[in-house]
């Protein structure tokens, strides 16, 4: 049993924290951005004033917030984690943020005597609730082995990719693949429906062949039914693709299909869909083609 500080209990963080409690770990939360969810308090979590107090109290400090500036604020802002950590503690950032910034953050945390792991996740809200997340970890082997029981309480496919920043790099790569697969499924279903075929039957036929995929299975069904309540919001996927495209510019790379998917997401945002599930990318294509695969 470990004492874990958990900062960031939103759509993903809340079920991840609950799974840590189910594994009998002690939880310490921060109220610096508001009161944590009642369900966590009812399950025995303790609430402290700010990240600094959480870091002083806990052995492991997990951060699960939306973007790079949020992580920087939690770690190094007033009453931040860096003011409360030291030798023997492990800071674990499970957010999806810039690999470049991650390397800087890791160096600053290591200067306090604490260890640092970047451990972004894939699997969405469904995976967070089911404790089946894929977890991509960057950091030293000793800290990874210490944190492994925590990761096993939250996920199934757990891989130490390499040193600090490599976990975030793997997550950006993951988001490129997911976005391009969503766009491929959306374009295929739109093409089929515009040609007069039933997109639900087309999806069923494709599921048994080489085109079959988790995206076609789960998000293809969402596209057909029009159920776009967020598991993973478009504005968050756009943030991840921005990381991919800005990183590609730094590396002198061209990622044309990633840029195309980002433009379709931008169309969705212009339609007011920043908070739609990322499977709603199809609505951007439908808008551009003036045709919907659903009766709306």
Coordinates of C-alpha atoms in Angstrom, one line a residue:
X1 CA 0.0 0.0 0.0
X2 CA 1.3 3.4 -1.0
X3 CA 0.3 7.0 0.0
X4 CA -0.5 8.7 -3.3
X5 CA -1.1 12.4 -4.0
X6 CA -3.5 12.7 -7.0
X7 CA -3.9 16.2 -8.6
X8 CA -6.4 16.4 -11.4
X9 CA -9.6 14.5 -10.8
X10 CA -11.6 15.3 -14.0
X11 CA -13.0 12.9 -16.6
X12 CA -9.9 10.8 -16.7
X13 CA -8.4 11.5 -13.3
X14 CA -11.4 10.6 -11.2
X15 CA -11.8 7.0 -12.3
X16 CA -8.0 6.5 -12.2
X17 CA -8.0 7.7 -8.6
X18 CA -10.9 5.5 -7.7
X19 CA -9.1 2.5 -9.1
X20 CA -6.1 3.3 -6.9
X21 CA -8.4 3.3 -3.9
X22 CA -9.9 0.0 -5.0
X23 CA -6.3 -1.3 -4.9
X24 CA -6.1 -0.2 -1.2
X25 CA -3.7 2.7 -1.8
X26 CA -4.2 5.8 0.4
X27 CA -5.2 9.0 -1.6
X28 CA -4.4 12.6 -0.8
X29 CA -6.0 15.2 -3.0
X30 CA -5.7 19.0 -3.5
X31 CA -8.5 21.6 -3.4
X32 CA -6.4 24.4 -5.0
X33 CA -8.8 24.4 -8.1
X34 CA -11.9 23.5 -6.2
X35 CA -13.3 20.7 -4.1
X36 CA -12.5 17.2 -5.5
X37 CA -15.4 14.9 -6.5
X38 CA -17.6 13.7 -3.6
X39 CA -17.2 10.1 -4.7
X40 CA -13.5 10.2 -4.0
X41 CA -14.1 11.7 -0.5
X42 CA -16.7 9.1 0.2
X43 CA -14.1 6.4 -0.7
X44 CA -11.7 7.7 1.9
X45 CA -9.6 10.2 0.1
X46 CA -8.1 13.1 2.2
X47 CA -8.1 16.6 0.9
X48 CA -5.3 19.1 1.5
X49 CA -5.0 22.8 0.6
X50 CA -2.6 22.8 -2.3
X51 CA -0.1 20.7 -4.3
X52 CA 2.7 21.6 -2.0
X53 CA 0.9 20.0 1.0
X54 CA 0.0 17.0 -1.1
X55 CA 3.6 16.5 -2.1
X56 CA 4.8 16.8 1.5
X57 CA 2.3 14.1 2.6
X58 CA 2.6 11.6 -0.2
X59 CA 5.3 9.2 -1.5
X60 CA 4.0 9.3 -5.1
X61 CA 2.5 12.4 -6.6
X62 CA 0.4 11.9 -9.7
X63 CA -0.6 14.8 -11.9
X64 CA -3.5 14.4 -14.4
X65 CA -4.4 17.8 -15.9
X66 CA -5.2 19.0 -19.4
X67 CA -2.2 20.7 -20.9
X68 CA 1.5 21.8 -20.5
X69 CA 0.8 25.1 -18.8
X70 CA -1.4 23.3 -16.2
X71 CA 1.3 20.9 -15.4
X72 CA 3.8 23.7 -15.1
X73 CA 1.5 25.5 -12.7
X74 CA 0.9 22.4 -10.5
X75 CA 4.6 21.6 -10.3
X76 CA 6.2 25.0 -10.1
X77 CA 3.5 27.6 -9.4
X78 CA 2.8 29.2 -6.0
X79 CA 2.4 26.3 -3.4
X80 CA 3.4 23.9 -6.2
X81 CA 4.6 20.3 -6.0
X82 CA 8.2 21.3 -6.3
X83 CA 8.0 23.1 -2.9
X84 CA 7.0 19.9 -1.2
X85 CA 9.0 17.1 -2.8
X86 CA 12.4 15.7 -2.0
X87 CA 14.5 12.6 -1.8
X88 CA 12.6 9.3 -1.9
X89 CA 9.5 10.8 -3.6
X90 CA 8.3 10.1 -7.2
X91 CA 6.4 12.7 -9.3
X92 CA 4.4 11.0 -12.1
X93 CA 2.9 13.2 -14.8
X94 CA 0.1 11.3 -16.5
X95 CA -1.1 14.2 -18.5
X96 CA -0.5 14.5 -22.3
X97 CA 1.9 17.4 -22.8
X98 CA 4.9 18.6 -24.7
X99 CA 7.9 16.1 -24.7
X100 CA 10.3 19.1 -24.8
X101 CA 8.7 20.7 -21.8
X102 CA 8.6 17.4 -20.0
X103 CA 12.4 17.1 -20.2
X104 CA 12.7 20.5 -18.6
X105 CA 10.2 19.7 -15.8
X106 CA 11.9 16.4 -15.1
X107 CA 15.3 18.1 -14.7
X108 CA 13.8 20.6 -12.2
X109 CA 12.1 17.9 -10.2
X110 CA 15.2 15.7 -10.1
X111 CA 17.1 18.7 -8.7
X112 CA 15.0 18.5 -5.6
X113 CA 16.1 14.9 -5.1
X114 CA 12.8 13.4 -6.2
X115 CA 12.4 11.1 -9.2
X116 CA 10.2 12.0 -12.2
X117 CA 8.2 9.8 -14.6
X118 CA 6.2 11.0 -17.6
X119 CA 3.4 8.4 -18.0
X120 CA 0.6 9.6 -20.4
X121 CA -2.2 7.2 -21.0
X122 CA -4.4 6.0 -23.9
X123 CA -7.8 4.4 -23.6
X124 CA -10.2 7.3 -22.9
X125 CA -12.8 7.5 -20.1
X126 CA -13.8 3.9 -20.8
X127 CA -10.3 2.6 -20.2
X128 CA -9.9 4.8 -17.2
X129 CA -13.0 3.3 -15.6
X130 CA -12.2 -0.2 -16.5
X131 CA -8.5 0.1 -15.4
X132 CA -7.4 -1.0 -18.9
X133 CA -5.4 2.1 -19.9
X134 CA -2.3 1.8 -22.0
X135 CA 0.4 3.6 -20.1
X136 CA 3.6 4.9 -21.8
X137 CA 6.4 5.7 -19.4
X138 CA 9.5 7.7 -19.6
X139 CA 12.0 7.9 -16.8
X140 CA 14.6 5.9 -14.8
X141 CA 14.1 2.1 -14.3
X142 CA 14.2 2.3 -10.5
X143 CA 11.4 4.8 -10.3
X144 CA 9.4 2.9 -12.9
X145 CA 9.7 -0.3 -10.9
X146 CA 8.6 1.4 -7.7
X147 CA 5.6 2.9 -9.5
X148 CA 4.6 -0.2 -11.4
X149 CA 2.0 -1.4 -8.8
X150 CA 0.3 1.9 -9.2
X151 CA 0.2 1.7 -13.0
X152 CA -1.1 -1.9 -12.7
X153 CA -4.1 -0.6 -10.7
X154 CA -5.0 1.8 -13.5
X155 CA -4.0 0.0 -16.7
X156 CA -3.1 -3.2 -18.6
X157 CA -0.5 -2.4 -21.3
X158 CA 2.3 -0.7 -19.4
X159 CA 5.5 0.0 -21.2
X160 CA 8.7 1.9 -20.1
X161 CA 9.6 3.5 -23.4
X162 CA 12.8 5.1 -22.3
X163 CA 14.1 8.2 -20.5
X164 CA 12.1 11.3 -19.5
X165 CA 10.2 12.7 -22.5
X166 CA 9.9 9.4 -24.3
X167 CA 6.6 8.5 -22.7
X168 CA 5.2 11.8 -24.0
X169 CA 6.7 11.2 -27.4
X170 CA 4.9 7.8 -27.5
X171 CA 1.6 9.5 -26.6
X172 CA 1.9 12.1 -29.3
X173 CA 2.6 9.2 -31.8
X174 CA -0.5 7.4 -30.4
X175 CA -2.6 10.5 -31.0
X176 CA -1.4 10.8 -34.6
X177 CA -2.5 7.2 -35.3
X178 CA -5.8 7.6 -33.5
X179 CA -6.7 10.9 -35.3
X180 CA -5.8 9.5 -38.8
X181 CA -7.8 6.3 -38.1
X182 CA -10.8 8.4 -37.0
X183 CA -10.5 10.4 -40.2
X184 CA -10.2 7.2 -42.3
X185 CA -13.3 5.7 -40.8
X186 CA -15.3 8.9 -41.1
X187 CA -14.3 9.4 -44.8
X188 CA -15.2 5.7 -45.6
X189 CA -18.6 5.9 -44.0
X190 CA -19.3 9.3 -45.6
X191 CA -18.3 7.9 -49.0
X192 CA -20.5 4.8 -48.5
X193 CA -23.6 6.7 -47.4
X194 CA -23.3 9.3 -50.1
X195 CA -23.3 6.5 -52.7
X196 CA -26.5 5.2 -51.2
X197 CA -25.2 2.3 -49.1
X198 CA -26.3 1.8 -45.5
X199 CA -23.3 2.9 -43.5
X200 CA -24.2 0.6 -40.6
X201 CA -24.2 -2.4 -43.0
X202 CA -20.9 -1.2 -44.6
X203 CA -19.3 -0.9 -41.1
X204 CA -20.5 -4.5 -40.3
X205 CA -19.0 -5.8 -43.5
X206 CA -15.7 -4.0 -42.9
X207 CA -15.3 -5.2 -39.4
X208 CA -14.5 -8.7 -40.5
X209 CA -11.7 -7.7 -42.9
X210 CA -8.3 -6.1 -42.9
X211 CA -10.0 -2.7 -42.4
X212 CA -11.4 -3.8 -39.0
X213 CA -10.1 -1.8 -36.1
X214 CA -11.1 -0.6 -32.6
X215 CA -11.8 2.8 -34.1
X216 CA -14.2 1.3 -36.7
X217 CA -15.8 -0.8 -34.0
X218 CA -16.3 1.9 -31.3
X219 CA -16.1 5.3 -33.1
X220 CA -17.7 4.0 -36.3
X221 CA -20.8 3.1 -34.2
X222 CA -20.8 6.6 -32.6
X223 CA -20.6 8.2 -36.0
X224 CA -23.6 6.2 -37.3
X225 CA -25.7 6.8 -34.2
X226 CA -24.6 10.4 -33.7
X227 CA -23.7 9.8 -30.0
X228 CA -20.9 12.3 -29.5
X229 CA -20.9 12.9 -25.8
X230 CA -17.2 13.2 -24.9
X231 CA -15.0 10.3 -24.0
X232 CA -12.1 12.3 -25.4
X233 CA -12.9 15.9 -26.5
X234 CA -12.0 17.3 -29.8
X235 CA -10.3 20.3 -28.2
X236 CA -8.0 18.0 -26.3
X237 CA -7.1 16.0 -29.4
X238 CA -6.4 19.2 -31.2
X239 CA -4.0 20.1 -28.4
X240 CA -2.2 16.8 -28.9
X241 CA -2.0 17.2 -32.7
X242 CA -0.6 20.7 -32.1
X243 CA 2.2 19.0 -30.1
X244 CA 2.8 16.7 -33.0
X245 CA 2.9 19.4 -35.6
X246 CA 5.0 21.8 -33.6
X247 CA 7.4 19.0 -32.8
X248 CA 7.6 18.0 -36.5
X249 CA 8.5 21.6 -37.3
X250 CA 11.3 21.5 -34.8
X251 CA 12.5 18.2 -36.3
X252 CA 12.2 19.4 -39.9
X253 CA 9.5 16.8 -40.7
X254 CA 6.3 17.1 -42.8
X255 CA 3.2 15.3 -41.3
X256 CA 0.6 16.1 -44.1
X257 CA -2.1 13.7 -42.9
X258 CA -1.8 14.9 -39.3
X259 CA -2.2 18.5 -40.6
X260 CA -5.3 17.4 -42.6
X261 CA -6.9 15.8 -39.5
X262 CA -6.2 18.9 -37.5
X263 CA -8.0 21.1 -40.1
X264 CA -11.1 18.9 -40.0
X265 CA -11.1 19.1 -36.2
X266 CA -10.8 22.9 -36.6
X267 CA -14.0 22.8 -38.8
X268 CA -15.7 21.0 -35.9
X269 CA -14.6 23.6 -33.4
X270 CA -15.9 26.4 -35.8
X271 CA -19.2 24.6 -35.7
X272 CA -19.2 24.8 -31.9
X273 CA -17.9 21.3 -31.3
X274 CA -14.8 21.7 -29.3
X275 CA -16.4 19.6 -26.5
X276 CA -17.7 16.9 -28.8
X277 CA -16.1 13.5 -28.7
X278 CA -13.3 13.2 -31.2
X279 CA -15.4 10.7 -33.2
X280 CA -17.4 13.7 -34.2
X281 CA -14.7 14.6 -36.7
X282 CA -17.2 13.1 -39.2
X283 CA -19.4 16.2 -38.6
X284 CA -16.7 18.4 -40.0
X285 CA -16.5 16.3 -43.1
X286 CA -20.3 16.2 -43.4
X287 CA -20.3 20.0 -43.1
X288 CA -17.8 20.4 -45.9
X289 CA -19.6 17.9 -48.1
X290 CA -23.1 19.2 -47.2
X291 CA -24.3 15.7 -46.5
X292 CA -24.9 13.7 -43.3
X293 CA -24.8 9.9 -42.9
X294 CA -27.6 10.2 -40.3
X295 CA -31.1 11.5 -40.5
X296 CA -30.9 14.7 -38.4

